[in-house]
Amino acid sequence: AGISLTDYINQFRINTAKELLRGTDIYIYAISEMVGYHDATYFSSMFKKLVGVSPSNIGIRKVEMKTPQEKPAESMMFLLIT
């Protein structure tokens, strides 16, 4: 019994995302990539499934889609975490 490896990894990723959503002003799409989801829509659905609310409901979020070139702090954070 216990939790499967896939479920453990998903839970870990989502918990990490929750911390980033609460403690930073990084865009949701960037957080999704930082925690290993390359599709922000899939990340949002997985987040809602595991947490019960969408990631945009965790803290005050910016949801505009900016490229890493427009947000150098985000791209730096991505490099540090990966």
Short mmCIF file of N, CA and C in Angstrom, two decimals, residues 5-71:
data_model
loop_
_atom_site.label_atom_id
_atom_site.label_comp_id
_atom_site.label_asym_id
_atom_site.label_seq_id
_atom_site.Cartn_x
_atom_site.Cartn_y
_atom_site.Cartn_z
N LEU A 5 4.82 6.12 -6.89
CA LEU A 5 5.90 7.07 -7.20
C LEU A 5 5.35 8.27 -7.99
N THR A 6 4.48 8.00 -8.96
CA THR A 6 3.90 9.08 -9.76
C THR A 6 3.10 10.04 -8.89
N ASP A 7 2.27 9.48 -8.00
CA ASP A 7 1.48 10.33 -7.10
C ASP A 7 2.38 11.13 -6.17
N TYR A 8 3.45 10.52 -5.69
CA TYR A 8 4.40 11.22 -4.82
C TYR A 8 5.04 12.39 -5.56
N ILE A 9 5.48 12.15 -6.78
CA ILE A 9 6.13 13.20 -7.57
C ILE A 9 5.15 14.33 -7.85
N ASN A 10 3.93 13.99 -8.24
CA ASN A 10 2.93 15.04 -8.49
C ASN A 10 2.65 15.84 -7.24
N GLN A 11 2.50 15.17 -6.11
CA GLN A 11 2.24 15.87 -4.85
C GLN A 11 3.42 16.80 -4.49
N PHE A 12 4.63 16.31 -4.67
CA PHE A 12 5.82 17.12 -4.39
C PHE A 12 5.85 18.36 -5.28
N ARG A 13 5.60 18.17 -6.58
CA ARG A 13 5.61 19.29 -7.52
C ARG A 13 4.55 20.33 -7.14
N ILE A 14 3.36 19.87 -6.81
CA ILE A 14 2.27 20.78 -6.49
C ILE A 14 2.56 21.50 -5.17
N ASN A 15 3.11 20.81 -4.18
CA ASN A 15 3.46 21.47 -2.92
C ASN A 15 4.53 22.54 -3.14
N THR A 16 5.50 22.24 -4.00
CA THR A 16 6.53 23.23 -4.33
C THR A 16 5.89 24.42 -5.03
N ALA A 17 4.97 24.15 -5.95
CA ALA A 17 4.27 25.22 -6.66
C ALA A 17 3.47 26.09 -5.68
N LYS A 18 2.82 25.48 -4.70
CA LYS A 18 2.06 26.25 -3.71
C LYS A 18 2.98 27.22 -2.97
N GLU A 19 4.15 26.76 -2.58
CA GLU A 19 5.11 27.64 -1.90
C GLU A 19 5.52 28.80 -2.79
N LEU A 20 5.78 28.53 -4.06
CA LEU A 20 6.17 29.58 -4.99
C LEU A 20 5.02 30.54 -5.26
N LEU A 21 3.82 30.02 -5.36
CA LEU A 21 2.66 30.88 -5.59
C LEU A 21 2.42 31.82 -4.41
N ARG A 22 2.65 31.34 -3.22
CA ARG A 22 2.42 32.16 -2.03
C ARG A 22 3.58 33.11 -1.75
N GLY A 23 4.78 32.71 -2.09
CA GLY A 23 5.95 33.48 -1.67
C GLY A 23 6.63 34.30 -2.72
N THR A 24 6.13 34.28 -3.96
CA THR A 24 6.78 35.03 -5.03
C THR A 24 5.73 35.70 -5.89
N ASP A 25 6.18 36.52 -6.83
CA ASP A 25 5.25 37.09 -7.81
C ASP A 25 5.54 36.54 -9.20
N ILE A 26 6.05 35.34 -9.25
CA ILE A 26 6.36 34.67 -10.52
C ILE A 26 5.05 34.24 -11.18
N TYR A 27 5.00 34.39 -12.49
CA TYR A 27 3.82 34.01 -13.25
C TYR A 27 3.54 32.51 -13.13
N ILE A 28 2.25 32.18 -13.21
CA ILE A 28 1.83 30.78 -13.05
C ILE A 28 2.48 29.89 -14.10
N TYR A 29 2.50 30.32 -15.36
CA TYR A 29 3.09 29.48 -16.40
C TYR A 29 4.57 29.19 -16.09
N ALA A 30 5.28 30.16 -15.52
CA ALA A 30 6.70 29.96 -15.21
C ALA A 30 6.85 28.99 -14.04
N ILE A 31 5.99 29.11 -13.04
CA ILE A 31 6.02 28.18 -11.91
C ILE A 31 5.72 26.77 -12.40
N SER A 32 4.76 26.63 -13.31
CA SER A 32 4.44 25.30 -13.82
C SER A 32 5.67 24.66 -14.47
N GLU A 33 6.43 25.43 -15.22
CA GLU A 33 7.65 24.89 -15.84
C GLU A 33 8.73 24.61 -14.80
N MET A 34 8.82 25.48 -13.80
CA MET A 34 9.85 25.30 -12.77
C MET A 34 9.65 24.01 -11.99
N VAL A 35 8.40 23.59 -11.83
CA VAL A 35 8.14 22.37 -11.06
C VAL A 35 7.96 21.14 -11.96
N GLY A 36 8.17 21.32 -13.27
CA GLY A 36 8.21 20.16 -14.16
C GLY A 36 7.02 19.93 -15.05
N TYR A 37 6.07 20.86 -15.08
CA TYR A 37 4.93 20.75 -15.99
C TYR A 37 5.15 21.72 -17.13
N HIS A 38 5.31 21.20 -18.34
CA HIS A 38 5.60 22.05 -19.48
C HIS A 38 4.34 22.55 -20.17
N ASP A 39 3.18 22.12 -19.68
CA ASP A 39 1.89 22.59 -20.18
C ASP A 39 1.17 23.24 -19.02
N ALA A 40 1.04 24.56 -19.06
CA ALA A 40 0.43 25.30 -17.95
C ALA A 40 -1.03 24.92 -17.73
N THR A 41 -1.73 24.54 -18.79
CA THR A 41 -3.13 24.12 -18.65
C THR A 41 -3.21 22.81 -17.88
N TYR A 42 -2.33 21.86 -18.22
CA TYR A 42 -2.30 20.59 -17.50
C TYR A 42 -1.90 20.82 -16.04
N PHE A 43 -0.91 21.69 -15.82
CA PHE A 43 -0.51 22.03 -14.46
C PHE A 43 -1.69 22.57 -13.66
N SER A 44 -2.44 23.49 -14.25
CA SER A 44 -3.57 24.08 -13.55
C SER A 44 -4.63 23.03 -13.21
N SER A 45 -4.89 22.11 -14.13
CA SER A 45 -5.89 21.08 -13.84
C SER A 45 -5.39 20.10 -12.78
N MET A 46 -4.12 19.75 -12.82
CA MET A 46 -3.54 18.87 -11.80
C MET A 46 -3.54 19.58 -10.44
N PHE A 47 -3.19 20.85 -10.44
CA PHE A 47 -3.17 21.64 -9.21
C PHE A 47 -4.56 21.65 -8.58
N LYS A 48 -5.57 21.95 -9.40
CA LYS A 48 -6.95 22.01 -8.89
C LYS A 48 -7.41 20.65 -8.38
N LYS A 49 -7.02 19.59 -9.07
CA LYS A 49 -7.39 18.23 -8.65
C LYS A 49 -6.81 17.91 -7.28
N LEU A 50 -5.54 18.28 -7.05
CA LEU A 50 -4.87 17.92 -5.80
C LEU A 50 -5.11 18.90 -4.66
N VAL A 51 -5.31 20.18 -4.98
CA VAL A 51 -5.44 21.21 -3.95
C VAL A 51 -6.90 21.60 -3.72
N GLY A 52 -7.71 21.51 -4.76
CA GLY A 52 -9.11 21.87 -4.62
C GLY A 52 -9.45 23.26 -5.13
N VAL A 53 -8.44 24.06 -5.44
CA VAL A 53 -8.62 25.38 -6.04
C VAL A 53 -7.60 25.55 -7.15
N SER A 54 -7.88 26.48 -8.06
CA SER A 54 -6.93 26.71 -9.14
C SER A 54 -5.73 27.50 -8.62
N PRO A 55 -4.60 27.40 -9.30
CA PRO A 55 -3.41 28.13 -8.83
C PRO A 55 -3.62 29.64 -8.81
N SER A 56 -4.52 30.15 -9.63
CA SER A 56 -4.77 31.59 -9.63
C SER A 56 -5.48 32.05 -8.36
N ASN A 57 -6.03 31.12 -7.59
CA ASN A 57 -6.68 31.46 -6.32
C ASN A 57 -5.74 31.42 -5.14
N ILE A 58 -4.48 31.10 -5.36
CA ILE A 58 -3.49 31.07 -4.29
C ILE A 58 -2.75 32.40 -4.32
N GLY A 59 -3.03 33.27 -3.39
CA GLY A 59 -2.40 34.59 -3.36
C GLY A 59 -2.89 35.44 -4.51
N ILE A 60 -2.26 36.56 -4.72
CA ILE A 60 -2.59 37.44 -5.84
C ILE A 60 -1.64 37.08 -6.96
N ARG A 61 -2.17 36.62 -8.06
CA ARG A 61 -1.34 36.11 -9.15
C ARG A 61 -1.44 37.01 -10.37
N LYS A 62 -0.35 37.11 -11.09
CA LYS A 62 -0.35 37.71 -12.40
C LYS A 62 -0.50 36.57 -13.39
N VAL A 63 -1.41 36.68 -14.32
CA VAL A 63 -1.63 35.58 -15.24
C VAL A 63 -1.29 35.90 -16.69
N GLU A 64 -0.81 37.10 -16.96
CA GLU A 64 -0.42 37.41 -18.32
C GLU A 64 0.73 36.50 -18.74
N MET A 65 0.77 36.18 -20.01
CA MET A 65 1.83 35.32 -20.50
C MET A 65 2.99 36.19 -20.97
N LYS A 66 4.06 36.19 -20.24
CA LYS A 66 5.26 36.93 -20.61
C LYS A 66 6.36 35.92 -20.93
N THR A 67 7.21 36.28 -21.84
CA THR A 67 8.32 35.40 -22.17
C THR A 67 9.43 35.59 -21.13
N PRO A 68 10.30 34.61 -20.94
CA PRO A 68 11.41 34.79 -20.00
C PRO A 68 12.28 36.00 -20.32
N GLN A 69 12.35 36.39 -21.61
CA GLN A 69 13.15 37.56 -21.95
C GLN A 69 12.54 38.83 -21.34
N GLU A 70 11.21 38.84 -21.19
CA GLU A 70 10.55 40.01 -20.62
C GLU A 70 10.60 39.99 -19.10
N LYS A 71 10.89 38.85 -18.51
CA LYS A 71 10.93 38.70 -17.06
C LYS A 71 12.26 38.07 -16.65
#
